[in-house]
Short mmCIF file of C-alpha atoms and ligand atoms in Angstrom, two decimals:
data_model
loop_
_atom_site.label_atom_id
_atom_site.label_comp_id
_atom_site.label_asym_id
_atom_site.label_seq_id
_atom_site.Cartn_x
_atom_site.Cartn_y
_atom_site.Cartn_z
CA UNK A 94 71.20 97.10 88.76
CA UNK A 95 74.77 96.73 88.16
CA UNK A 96 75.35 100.43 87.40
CA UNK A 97 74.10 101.03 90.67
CA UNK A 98 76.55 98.72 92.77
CA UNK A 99 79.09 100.12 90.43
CA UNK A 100 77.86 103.59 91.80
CA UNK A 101 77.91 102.94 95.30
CA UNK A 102 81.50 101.39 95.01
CA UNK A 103 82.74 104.34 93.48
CA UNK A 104 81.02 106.68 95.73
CA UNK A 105 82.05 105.03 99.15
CA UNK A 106 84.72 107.36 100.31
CA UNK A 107 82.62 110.22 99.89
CA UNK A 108 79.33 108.22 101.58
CA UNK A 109 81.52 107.71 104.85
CA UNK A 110 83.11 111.36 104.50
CA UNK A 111 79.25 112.86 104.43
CA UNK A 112 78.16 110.52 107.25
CA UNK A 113 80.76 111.76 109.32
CA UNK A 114 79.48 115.45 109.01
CA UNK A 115 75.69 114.69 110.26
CA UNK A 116 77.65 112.81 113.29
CA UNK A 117 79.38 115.46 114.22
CA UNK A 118 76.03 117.43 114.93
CA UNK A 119 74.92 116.99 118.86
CA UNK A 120 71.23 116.23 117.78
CA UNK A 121 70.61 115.25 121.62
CA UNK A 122 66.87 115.36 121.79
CA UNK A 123 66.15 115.04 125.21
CA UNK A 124 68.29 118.05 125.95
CA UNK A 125 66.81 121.41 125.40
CA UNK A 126 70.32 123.31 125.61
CA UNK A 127 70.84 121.13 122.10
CA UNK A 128 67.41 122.12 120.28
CA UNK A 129 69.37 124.07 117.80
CA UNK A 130 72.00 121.71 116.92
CA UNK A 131 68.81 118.98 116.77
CA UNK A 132 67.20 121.44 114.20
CA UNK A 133 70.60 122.03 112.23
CA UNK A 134 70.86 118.19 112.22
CA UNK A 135 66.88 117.62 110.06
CA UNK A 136 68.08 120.45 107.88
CA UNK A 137 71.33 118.76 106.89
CA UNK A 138 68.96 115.70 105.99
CA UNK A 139 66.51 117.55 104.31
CA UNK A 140 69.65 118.98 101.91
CA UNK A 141 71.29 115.46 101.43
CA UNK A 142 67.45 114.29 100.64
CA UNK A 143 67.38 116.71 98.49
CA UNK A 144 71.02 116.31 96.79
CA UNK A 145 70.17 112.72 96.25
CA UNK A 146 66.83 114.13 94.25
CA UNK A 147 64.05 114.17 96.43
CA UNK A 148 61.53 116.60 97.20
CA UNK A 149 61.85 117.73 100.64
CA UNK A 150 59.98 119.33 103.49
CA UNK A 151 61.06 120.03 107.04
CA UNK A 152 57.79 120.04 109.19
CA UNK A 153 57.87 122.08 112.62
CA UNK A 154 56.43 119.89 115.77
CA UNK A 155 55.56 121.29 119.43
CA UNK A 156 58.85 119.64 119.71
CA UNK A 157 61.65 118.90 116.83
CA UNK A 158 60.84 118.77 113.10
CA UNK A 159 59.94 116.21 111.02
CA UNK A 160 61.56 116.28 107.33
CA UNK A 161 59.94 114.53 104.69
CA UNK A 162 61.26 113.30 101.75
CA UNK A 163 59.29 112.09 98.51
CA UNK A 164 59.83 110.54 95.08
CA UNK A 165 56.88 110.12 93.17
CA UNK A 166 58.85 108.84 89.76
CA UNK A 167 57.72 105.61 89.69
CA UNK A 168 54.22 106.41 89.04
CA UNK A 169 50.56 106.61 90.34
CA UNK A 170 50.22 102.84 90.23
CA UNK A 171 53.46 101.64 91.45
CA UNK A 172 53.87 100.83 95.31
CA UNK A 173 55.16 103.30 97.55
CA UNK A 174 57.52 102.60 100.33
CA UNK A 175 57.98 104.40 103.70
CA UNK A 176 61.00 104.79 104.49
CA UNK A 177 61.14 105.36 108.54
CA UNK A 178 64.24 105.99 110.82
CA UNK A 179 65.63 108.58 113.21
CA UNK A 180 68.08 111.73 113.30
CA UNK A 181 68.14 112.21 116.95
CA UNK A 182 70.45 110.43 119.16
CA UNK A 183 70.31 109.67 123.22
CA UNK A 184 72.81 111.89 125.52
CA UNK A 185 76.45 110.95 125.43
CA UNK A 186 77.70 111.09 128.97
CA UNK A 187 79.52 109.83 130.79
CA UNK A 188 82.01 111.72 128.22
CA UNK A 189 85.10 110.35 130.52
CA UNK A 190 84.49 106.65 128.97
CA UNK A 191 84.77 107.70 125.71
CA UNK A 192 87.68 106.80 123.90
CA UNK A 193 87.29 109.46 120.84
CA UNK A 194 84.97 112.39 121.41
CA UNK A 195 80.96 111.54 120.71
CA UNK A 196 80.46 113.72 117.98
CA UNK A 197 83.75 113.26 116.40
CA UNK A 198 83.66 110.26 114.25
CA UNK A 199 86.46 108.25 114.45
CA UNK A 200 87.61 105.10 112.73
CA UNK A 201 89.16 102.16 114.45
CA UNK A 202 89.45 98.25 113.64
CA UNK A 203 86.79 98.85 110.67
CA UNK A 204 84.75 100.43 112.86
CA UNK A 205 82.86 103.80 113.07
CA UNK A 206 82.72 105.43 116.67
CA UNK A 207 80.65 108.19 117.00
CA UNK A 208 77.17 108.94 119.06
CA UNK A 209 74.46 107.82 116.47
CA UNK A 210 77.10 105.93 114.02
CA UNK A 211 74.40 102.79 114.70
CA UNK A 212 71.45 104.12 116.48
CA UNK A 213 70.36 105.62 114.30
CA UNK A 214 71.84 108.36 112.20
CA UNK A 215 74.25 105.74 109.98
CA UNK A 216 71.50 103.31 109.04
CA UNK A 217 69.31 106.07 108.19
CA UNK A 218 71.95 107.58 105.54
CA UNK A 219 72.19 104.40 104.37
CA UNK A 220 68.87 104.69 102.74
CA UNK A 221 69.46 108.15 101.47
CA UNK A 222 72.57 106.86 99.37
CA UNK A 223 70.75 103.61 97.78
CA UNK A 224 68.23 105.87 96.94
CA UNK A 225 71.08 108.24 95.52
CA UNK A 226 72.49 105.27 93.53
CA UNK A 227 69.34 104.79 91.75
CA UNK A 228 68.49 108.50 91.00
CA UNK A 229 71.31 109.18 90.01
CA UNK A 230 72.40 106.32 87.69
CA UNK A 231 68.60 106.56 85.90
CA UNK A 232 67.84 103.09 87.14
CA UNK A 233 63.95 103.00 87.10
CA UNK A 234 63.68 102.77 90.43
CA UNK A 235 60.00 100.60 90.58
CA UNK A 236 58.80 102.19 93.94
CA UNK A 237 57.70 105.71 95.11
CA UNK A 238 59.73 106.48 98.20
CA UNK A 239 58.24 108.73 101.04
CA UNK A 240 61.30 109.09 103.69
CA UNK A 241 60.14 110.10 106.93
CA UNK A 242 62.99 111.27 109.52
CA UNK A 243 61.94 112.18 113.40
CA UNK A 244 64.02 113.96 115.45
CA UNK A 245 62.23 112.54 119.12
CA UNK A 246 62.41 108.80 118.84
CA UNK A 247 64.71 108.62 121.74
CA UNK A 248 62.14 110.35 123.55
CA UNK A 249 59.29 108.41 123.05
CA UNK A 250 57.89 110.04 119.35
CA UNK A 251 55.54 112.41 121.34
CA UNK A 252 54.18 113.81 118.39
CA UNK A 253 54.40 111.84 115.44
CA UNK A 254 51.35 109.68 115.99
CA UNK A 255 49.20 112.84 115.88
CA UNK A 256 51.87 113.60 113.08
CA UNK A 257 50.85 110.80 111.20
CA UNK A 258 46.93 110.86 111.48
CA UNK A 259 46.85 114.23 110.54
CA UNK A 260 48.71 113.19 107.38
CA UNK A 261 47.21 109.65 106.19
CA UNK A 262 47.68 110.33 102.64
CA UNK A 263 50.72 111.80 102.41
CA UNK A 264 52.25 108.75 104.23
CA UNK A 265 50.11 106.86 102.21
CA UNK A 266 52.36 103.51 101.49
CA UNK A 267 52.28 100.24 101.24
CA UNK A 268 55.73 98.74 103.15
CA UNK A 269 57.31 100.28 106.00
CA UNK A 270 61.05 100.09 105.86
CA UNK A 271 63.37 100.59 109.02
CA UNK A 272 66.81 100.08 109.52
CA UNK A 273 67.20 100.77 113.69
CA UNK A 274 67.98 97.56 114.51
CA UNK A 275 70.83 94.93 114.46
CA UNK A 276 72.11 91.96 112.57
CA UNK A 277 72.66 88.72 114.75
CA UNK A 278 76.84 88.61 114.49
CA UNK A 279 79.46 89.74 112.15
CA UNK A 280 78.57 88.74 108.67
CA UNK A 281 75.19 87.79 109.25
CA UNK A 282 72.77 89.41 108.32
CA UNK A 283 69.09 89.49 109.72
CA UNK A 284 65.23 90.29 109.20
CA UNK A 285 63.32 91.18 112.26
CA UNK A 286 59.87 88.78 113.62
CA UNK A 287 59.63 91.58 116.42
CA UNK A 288 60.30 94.13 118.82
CA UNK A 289 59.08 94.54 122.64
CA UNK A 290 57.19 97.37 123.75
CA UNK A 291 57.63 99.15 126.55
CA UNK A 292 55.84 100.55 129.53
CA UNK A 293 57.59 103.22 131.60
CA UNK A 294 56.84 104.33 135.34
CA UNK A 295 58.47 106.18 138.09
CA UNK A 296 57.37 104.94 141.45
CA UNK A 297 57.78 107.76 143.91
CA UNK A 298 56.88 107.05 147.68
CA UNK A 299 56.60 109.57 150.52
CA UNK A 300 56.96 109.96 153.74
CA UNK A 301 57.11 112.29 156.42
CA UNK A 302 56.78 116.52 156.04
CA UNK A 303 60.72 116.28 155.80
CA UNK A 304 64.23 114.31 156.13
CA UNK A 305 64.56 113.29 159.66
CA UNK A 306 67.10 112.29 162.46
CA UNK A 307 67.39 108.49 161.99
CA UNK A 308 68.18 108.27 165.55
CA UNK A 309 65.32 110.57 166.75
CA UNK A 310 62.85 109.05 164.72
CA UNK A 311 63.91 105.78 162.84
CA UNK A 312 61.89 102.84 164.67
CA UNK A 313 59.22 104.42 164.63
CA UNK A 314 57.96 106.40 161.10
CA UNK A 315 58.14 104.32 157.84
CA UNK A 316 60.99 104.86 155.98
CA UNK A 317 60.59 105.49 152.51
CA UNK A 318 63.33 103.77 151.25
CA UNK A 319 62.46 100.46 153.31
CA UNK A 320 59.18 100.73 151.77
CA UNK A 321 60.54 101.25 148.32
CA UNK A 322 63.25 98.54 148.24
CA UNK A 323 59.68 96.53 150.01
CA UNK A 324 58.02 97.20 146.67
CA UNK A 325 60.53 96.58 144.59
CA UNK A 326 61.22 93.31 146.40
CA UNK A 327 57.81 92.39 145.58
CA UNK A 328 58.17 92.66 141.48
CA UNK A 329 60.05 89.17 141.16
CA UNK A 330 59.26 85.82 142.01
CA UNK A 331 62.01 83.41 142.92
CA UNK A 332 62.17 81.84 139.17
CA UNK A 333 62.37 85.72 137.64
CA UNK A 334 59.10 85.83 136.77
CA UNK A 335 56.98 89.45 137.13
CA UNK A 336 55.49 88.37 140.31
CA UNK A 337 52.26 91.12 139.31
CA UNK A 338 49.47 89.27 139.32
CA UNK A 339 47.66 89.16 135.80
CA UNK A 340 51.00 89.92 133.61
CA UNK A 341 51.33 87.37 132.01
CA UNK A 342 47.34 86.70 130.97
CA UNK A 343 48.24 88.64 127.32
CA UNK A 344 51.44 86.87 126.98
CA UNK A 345 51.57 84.61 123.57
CA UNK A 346 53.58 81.75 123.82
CA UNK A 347 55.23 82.16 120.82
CA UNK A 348 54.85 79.09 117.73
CA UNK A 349 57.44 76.14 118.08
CA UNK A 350 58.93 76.64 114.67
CA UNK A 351 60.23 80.50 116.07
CA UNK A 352 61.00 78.84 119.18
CA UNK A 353 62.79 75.91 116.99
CA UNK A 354 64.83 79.32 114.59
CA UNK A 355 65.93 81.01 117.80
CA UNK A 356 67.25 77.39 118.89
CA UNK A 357 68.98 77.23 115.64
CA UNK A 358 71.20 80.23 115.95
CA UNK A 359 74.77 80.01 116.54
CA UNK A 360 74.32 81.48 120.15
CA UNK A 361 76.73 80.36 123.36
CA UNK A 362 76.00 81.57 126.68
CA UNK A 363 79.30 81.30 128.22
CA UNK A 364 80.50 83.48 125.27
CA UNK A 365 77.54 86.12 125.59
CA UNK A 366 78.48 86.18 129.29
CA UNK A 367 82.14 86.67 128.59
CA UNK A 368 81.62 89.50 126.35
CA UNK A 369 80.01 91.27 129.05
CA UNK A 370 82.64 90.42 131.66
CA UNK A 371 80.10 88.62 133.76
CA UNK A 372 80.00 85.17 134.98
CA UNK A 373 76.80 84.05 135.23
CA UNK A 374 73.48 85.14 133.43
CA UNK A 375 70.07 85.61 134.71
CA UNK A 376 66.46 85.72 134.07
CA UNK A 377 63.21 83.76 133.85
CA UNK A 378 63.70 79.91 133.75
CA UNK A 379 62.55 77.97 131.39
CA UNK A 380 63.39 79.97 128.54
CA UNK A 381 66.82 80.41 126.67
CA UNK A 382 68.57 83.79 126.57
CA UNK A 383 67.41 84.54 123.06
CA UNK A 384 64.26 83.84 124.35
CA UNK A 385 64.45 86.08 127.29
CA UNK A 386 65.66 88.83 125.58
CA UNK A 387 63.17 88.86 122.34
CA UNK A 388 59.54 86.72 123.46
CA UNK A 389 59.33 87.05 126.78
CA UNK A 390 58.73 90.21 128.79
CA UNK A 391 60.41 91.98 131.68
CA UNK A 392 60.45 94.44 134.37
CA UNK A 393 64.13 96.31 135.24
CA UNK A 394 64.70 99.04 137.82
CA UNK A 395 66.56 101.88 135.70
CA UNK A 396 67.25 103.83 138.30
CA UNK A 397 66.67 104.86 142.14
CA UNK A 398 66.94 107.87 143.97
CA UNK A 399 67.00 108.40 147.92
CA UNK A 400 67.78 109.72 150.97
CA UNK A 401 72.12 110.73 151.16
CA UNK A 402 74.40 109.50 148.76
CA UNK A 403 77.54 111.60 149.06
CA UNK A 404 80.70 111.73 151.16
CA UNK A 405 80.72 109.95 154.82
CA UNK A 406 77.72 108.90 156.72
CA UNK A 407 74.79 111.13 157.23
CA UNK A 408 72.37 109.77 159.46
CA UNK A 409 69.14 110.70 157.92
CA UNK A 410 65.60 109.50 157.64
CA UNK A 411 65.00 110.37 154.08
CA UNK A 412 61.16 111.56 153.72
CA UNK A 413 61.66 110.46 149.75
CA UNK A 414 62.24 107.65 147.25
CA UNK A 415 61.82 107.35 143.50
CA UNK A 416 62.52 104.53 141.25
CA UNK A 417 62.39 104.28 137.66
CA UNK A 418 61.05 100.86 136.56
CA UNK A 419 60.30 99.85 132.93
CA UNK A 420 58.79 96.65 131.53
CA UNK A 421 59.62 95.39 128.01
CA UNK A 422 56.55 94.03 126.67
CA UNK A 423 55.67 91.10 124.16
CA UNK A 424 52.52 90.42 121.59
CA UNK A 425 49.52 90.71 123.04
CA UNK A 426 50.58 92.86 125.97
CA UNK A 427 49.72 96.36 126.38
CA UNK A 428 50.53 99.47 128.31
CA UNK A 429 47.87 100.65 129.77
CA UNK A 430 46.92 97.44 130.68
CA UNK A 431 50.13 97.05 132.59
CA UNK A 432 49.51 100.27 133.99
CA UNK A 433 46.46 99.32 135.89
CA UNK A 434 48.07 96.44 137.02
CA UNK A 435 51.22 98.02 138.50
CA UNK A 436 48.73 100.27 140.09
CA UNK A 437 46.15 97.45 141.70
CA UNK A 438 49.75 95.51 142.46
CA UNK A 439 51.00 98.77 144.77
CA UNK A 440 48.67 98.66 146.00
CA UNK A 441 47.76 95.42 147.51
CA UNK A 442 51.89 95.58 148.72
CA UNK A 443 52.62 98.92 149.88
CA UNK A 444 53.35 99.53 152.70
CA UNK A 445 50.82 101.91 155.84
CA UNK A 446 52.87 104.92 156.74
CA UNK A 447 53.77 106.29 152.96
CA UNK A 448 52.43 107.20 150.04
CA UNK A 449 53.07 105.65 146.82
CA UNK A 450 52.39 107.48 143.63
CA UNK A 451 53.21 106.21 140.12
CA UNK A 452 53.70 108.68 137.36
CA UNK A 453 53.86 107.41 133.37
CA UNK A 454 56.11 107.96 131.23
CA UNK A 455 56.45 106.74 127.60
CA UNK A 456 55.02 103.26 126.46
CA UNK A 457 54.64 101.61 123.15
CA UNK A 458 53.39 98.30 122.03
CA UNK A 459 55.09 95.35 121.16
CA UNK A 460 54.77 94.61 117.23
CA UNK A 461 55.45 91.09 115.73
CA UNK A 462 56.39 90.70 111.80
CA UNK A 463 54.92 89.01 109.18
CA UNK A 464 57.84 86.99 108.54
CA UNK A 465 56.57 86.17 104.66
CA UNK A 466 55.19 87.96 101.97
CA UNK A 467 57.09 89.15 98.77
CA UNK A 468 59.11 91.95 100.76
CA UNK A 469 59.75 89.80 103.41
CA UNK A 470 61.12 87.44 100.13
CA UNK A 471 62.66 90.48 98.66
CA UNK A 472 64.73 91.88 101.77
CA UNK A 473 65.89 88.40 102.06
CA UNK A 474 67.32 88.08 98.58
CA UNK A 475 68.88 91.30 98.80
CA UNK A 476 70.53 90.56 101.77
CA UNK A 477 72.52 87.06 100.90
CA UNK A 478 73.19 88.91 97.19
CA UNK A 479 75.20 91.92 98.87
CA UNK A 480 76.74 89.81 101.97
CA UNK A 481 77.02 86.52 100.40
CA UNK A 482 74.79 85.28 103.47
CA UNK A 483 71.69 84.14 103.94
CA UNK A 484 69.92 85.95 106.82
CA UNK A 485 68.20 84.52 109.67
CA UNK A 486 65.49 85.75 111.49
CA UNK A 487 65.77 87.38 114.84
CA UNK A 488 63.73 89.39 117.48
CA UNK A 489 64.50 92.67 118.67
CA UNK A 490 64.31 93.37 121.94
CA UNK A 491 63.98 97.09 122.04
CA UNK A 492 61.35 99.25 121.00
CA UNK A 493 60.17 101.50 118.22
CA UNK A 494 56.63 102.00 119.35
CA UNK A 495 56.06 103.53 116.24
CA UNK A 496 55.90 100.75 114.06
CA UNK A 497 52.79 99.30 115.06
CA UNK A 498 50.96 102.54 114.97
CA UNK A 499 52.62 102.14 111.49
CA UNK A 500 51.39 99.23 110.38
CA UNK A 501 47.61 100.00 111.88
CA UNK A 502 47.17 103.87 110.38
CA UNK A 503 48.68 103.15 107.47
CA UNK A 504 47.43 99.97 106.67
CA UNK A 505 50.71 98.74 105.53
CA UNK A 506 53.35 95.72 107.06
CA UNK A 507 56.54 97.28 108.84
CA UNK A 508 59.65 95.16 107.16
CA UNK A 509 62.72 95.98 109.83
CA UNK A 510 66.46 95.59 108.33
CA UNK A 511 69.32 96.90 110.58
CA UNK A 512 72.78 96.95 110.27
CA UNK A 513 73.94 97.35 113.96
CA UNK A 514 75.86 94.62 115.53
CA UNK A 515 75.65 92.97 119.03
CA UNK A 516 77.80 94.76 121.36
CA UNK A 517 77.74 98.19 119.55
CA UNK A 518 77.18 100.16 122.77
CA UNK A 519 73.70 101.98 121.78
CA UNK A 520 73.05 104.39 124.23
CA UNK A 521 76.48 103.89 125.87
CA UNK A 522 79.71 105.30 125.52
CA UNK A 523 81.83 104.06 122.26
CA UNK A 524 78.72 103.51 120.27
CA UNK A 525 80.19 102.34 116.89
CA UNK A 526 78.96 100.93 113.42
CA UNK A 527 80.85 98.53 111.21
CA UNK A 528 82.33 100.16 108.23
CA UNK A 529 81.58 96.84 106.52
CA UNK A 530 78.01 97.23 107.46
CA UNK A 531 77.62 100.60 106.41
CA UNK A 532 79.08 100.23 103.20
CA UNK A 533 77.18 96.39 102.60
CA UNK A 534 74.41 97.58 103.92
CA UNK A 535 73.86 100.57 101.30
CA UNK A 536 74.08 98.04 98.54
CA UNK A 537 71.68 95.81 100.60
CA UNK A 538 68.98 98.35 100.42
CA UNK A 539 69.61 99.41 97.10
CA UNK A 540 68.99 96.09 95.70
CA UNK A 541 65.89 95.76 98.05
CA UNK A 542 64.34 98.81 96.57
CA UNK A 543 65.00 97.06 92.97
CA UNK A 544 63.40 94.06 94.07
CA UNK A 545 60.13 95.63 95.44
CA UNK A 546 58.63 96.67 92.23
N1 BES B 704 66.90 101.66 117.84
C1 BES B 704 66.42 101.54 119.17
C2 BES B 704 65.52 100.34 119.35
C3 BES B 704 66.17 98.98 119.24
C4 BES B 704 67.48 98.74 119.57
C5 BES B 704 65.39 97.92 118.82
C6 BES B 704 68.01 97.48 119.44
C7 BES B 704 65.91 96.66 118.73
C8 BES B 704 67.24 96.43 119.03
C9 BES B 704 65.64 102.80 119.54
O1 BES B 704 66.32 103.97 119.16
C10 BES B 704 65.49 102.87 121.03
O2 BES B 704 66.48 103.06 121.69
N2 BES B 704 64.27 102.73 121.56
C11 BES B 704 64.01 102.88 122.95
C12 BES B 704 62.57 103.15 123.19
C13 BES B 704 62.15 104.59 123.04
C14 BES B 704 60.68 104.71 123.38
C15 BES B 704 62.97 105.54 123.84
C16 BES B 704 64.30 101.61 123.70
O3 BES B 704 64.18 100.51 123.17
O4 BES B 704 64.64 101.73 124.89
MN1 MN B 705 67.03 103.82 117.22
MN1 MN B 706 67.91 104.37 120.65
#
């Protein structure tokens, strides 16, 4: 194992320098105008897969490819591990708050800037050089790797469940590795017990056959924004609770000693507030912020759209309103259920006068971790041995919908290891990835591999 740690130390400058060149590809996979640069990104991984000595395929979808990656080396009856993670990365803009250039990775204060530095294109090279480490220093690597890279997670993975029951023993494996997810603070390093799912609606509510003159007409037709901001109103009890009737009936109250963990972390409000430059936080009560954020569920307008926004005042009866409203979800909750209950909760509350149509968009389930088990043992071992810290466990509260369908096709556990820190803009502008992460983080996973034999 040394001669592996001793390979990745040697190698590091060139690690970062090759990282840097699949960041500065715009694999933006929501945007069709960037479908080529999103292709051009899986072929660069399918040659570094294939550099570090992996087979390699690059699978066309109705939408971007999926490359594959195998080594078979340990033999027919060693494990296999699947090795899961992303290539595509969400839409820069606004480009103005940038402080470097998206896809030009820059390094400041130890850290990586770049669009997909954390989320997810650095954590998923991190695997491809551990596994380079091992092939290439002959180290009798005790596992069969399968790497599977999507290009549409920040999309919602249209097509890789049918992608992965139409290839069951291919993906044959029995752990599914996944580094898309954070550590709890600098230096301390973390092993998932979950992610929230997600269920994703717009509400759009009409009105009349057109805009009208608020003056002519307002009084007397339903406006459609009234009615929206009406139904929105009606989401939220007075304690932050989803005021939908029957949400919470799937809900598990999660086990005291998870509860008692998440108490145990070195967590400060007042500090979590300041970081975000507010001065008070919210949410439901009775439950911490940890809480909140990983075992408990939610429902968040993302956006709204209606009537006249621009210059000056336009007096206007707007005969439209959208809203884009997503609920995080927790064990056993599920979409569709949620569905029919947004649907039965509209409506009981909307208003005569309009119509109110809700339209899905992507959902996924919530997953929670077995948090024991020899990789579970394994991960943790690896991760005090290469940053000389024990980890604790967290929850995530995003979602990789994914990873249950994972865990249930495949008939294997998910084990999720990120590297991302708290505060490392995802999705936002200045999205950046601890050098010290990156480079920690490789040796991390090569001496989890070692250990999973
Ligand atoms: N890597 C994130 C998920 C994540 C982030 C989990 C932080 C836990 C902590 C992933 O790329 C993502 O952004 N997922 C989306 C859902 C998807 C269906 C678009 C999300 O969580 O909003
Ligand atoms: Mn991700
Ligand atoms: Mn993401």
């Amino acid at each position: 194992m040394s001669d592996v740690l001793t390979f990745i130390d040697e190698n590091l400058g060139r690690f970062r320098a090759e990282l840097y060149d699949f960041l500065r590809i715009p694999s933006i996979s929501a945007k069709s105008e960037h479908d080529a640069d999103t292709r051009a990104a899986a072929e660069w991984f399918s040659e570094r897969l294939r550099e570090a000595g992996l087979t390699t395929e690059t699978l066309t979808t109705p939408g971007h490819p999926i490359v594959i990656g195998e080594w078979q080396g340990a033999g027919p009856d060693a494990p296999t591990v699947l090795i899961y993670g992303h290539y595509d990365v969400q839409p820069p803009e606004p480009l103005e708050l940038w402080t470097s250039p998206p896809f030009e990775p820059t390094e400041r204060n130890g850290r990586i800037y770049a669009r997909g530095s954390a989320d997810d294109k650095g954590q998923l090279y991190m695997h491809v050089k551990a596994l380079e480490a091992h092939l290439a220093t002959g180290s009798q690597l005790p596992v069969n790797v399968v790497v599977l890279a999507e290009g549409e997670e920040e999309v919602g993975s249209p097509n890789l469940v049918p992608f992965v029951e139409a290839n069951l023993e291919r993906l044959a494996c029995d752990l599914v590795l996944i580094s898309d997810t954070g550590m709890f603070a600098e230096g301390l390093p973390s092993l998932l017990f979950s992610l929230r799912g997600l269920a994703y609606f717009e509400i759009h509510v009409h009105g009349a056959r057109s805009d009208l003159h608020s003056g002519e007409y307002g009084g007397a037709v339903r406006n459609p924004g009234n009615a929206l901001a009406q139904i929105i109103a009606s989401l939220h009890d007075s304690d932050g609770r989803v005021a939908i009737p029957g949400f919470y009936d799937d809900v598990v109250e999660w086990d005291e000693e998870t509860r008692a963990q998440i108490a145990a972390l070195p967590h400060v409000d007042a500090d979590f507030a300041r970081a975000l430059e507010l001065d008070d936080l919210a949410g439901e009560s009775g439950y911490g912020t940890l809480e909140r954020l990983w075992i408990r569920p939610t429902c968040d307008i993302n956006g709204i759209l209606c009537g006249y926004t621009g210059e000056g005042a336009k007096t206007v009866l707007p005969n439209h309103a959208l809203a884009k409203v997503s609920f995080r979800l927790v064990p056993d909750q599920n979409p569709d259920r949620v569905k029919g209950l947004l649907e039965a909760h509209l409506a009981a509350v909307a208003p005569t006068g309009v119509t109110v149509e809700i339209r899905e968009l992507h959902g996924g389930r919530p997953w929670r971790a077995s948090v024991s088990g020899p990789a579970f043992e394994a991960a943790s071992e690896a991760l005090e041995e290469a940053f000389g810290t024990k980890p604790v466990p967290m929850g995530g509260g995003g979602s990789i919908p994914i990873v249950v369908e994972f865990e249930e096709k495949l008939g294997a556990t998910a084990l999720l290891v990120g590297f991302s820190l708290p505060g490392c803009n995802l999705h936002a502008p200045d999205e950046w990835l601890p050098i010290e992460n990156y480079e920690k983080g490789i040796s991390a996973l090569a001496l989890l591999y070692g250990k999973l034999g």
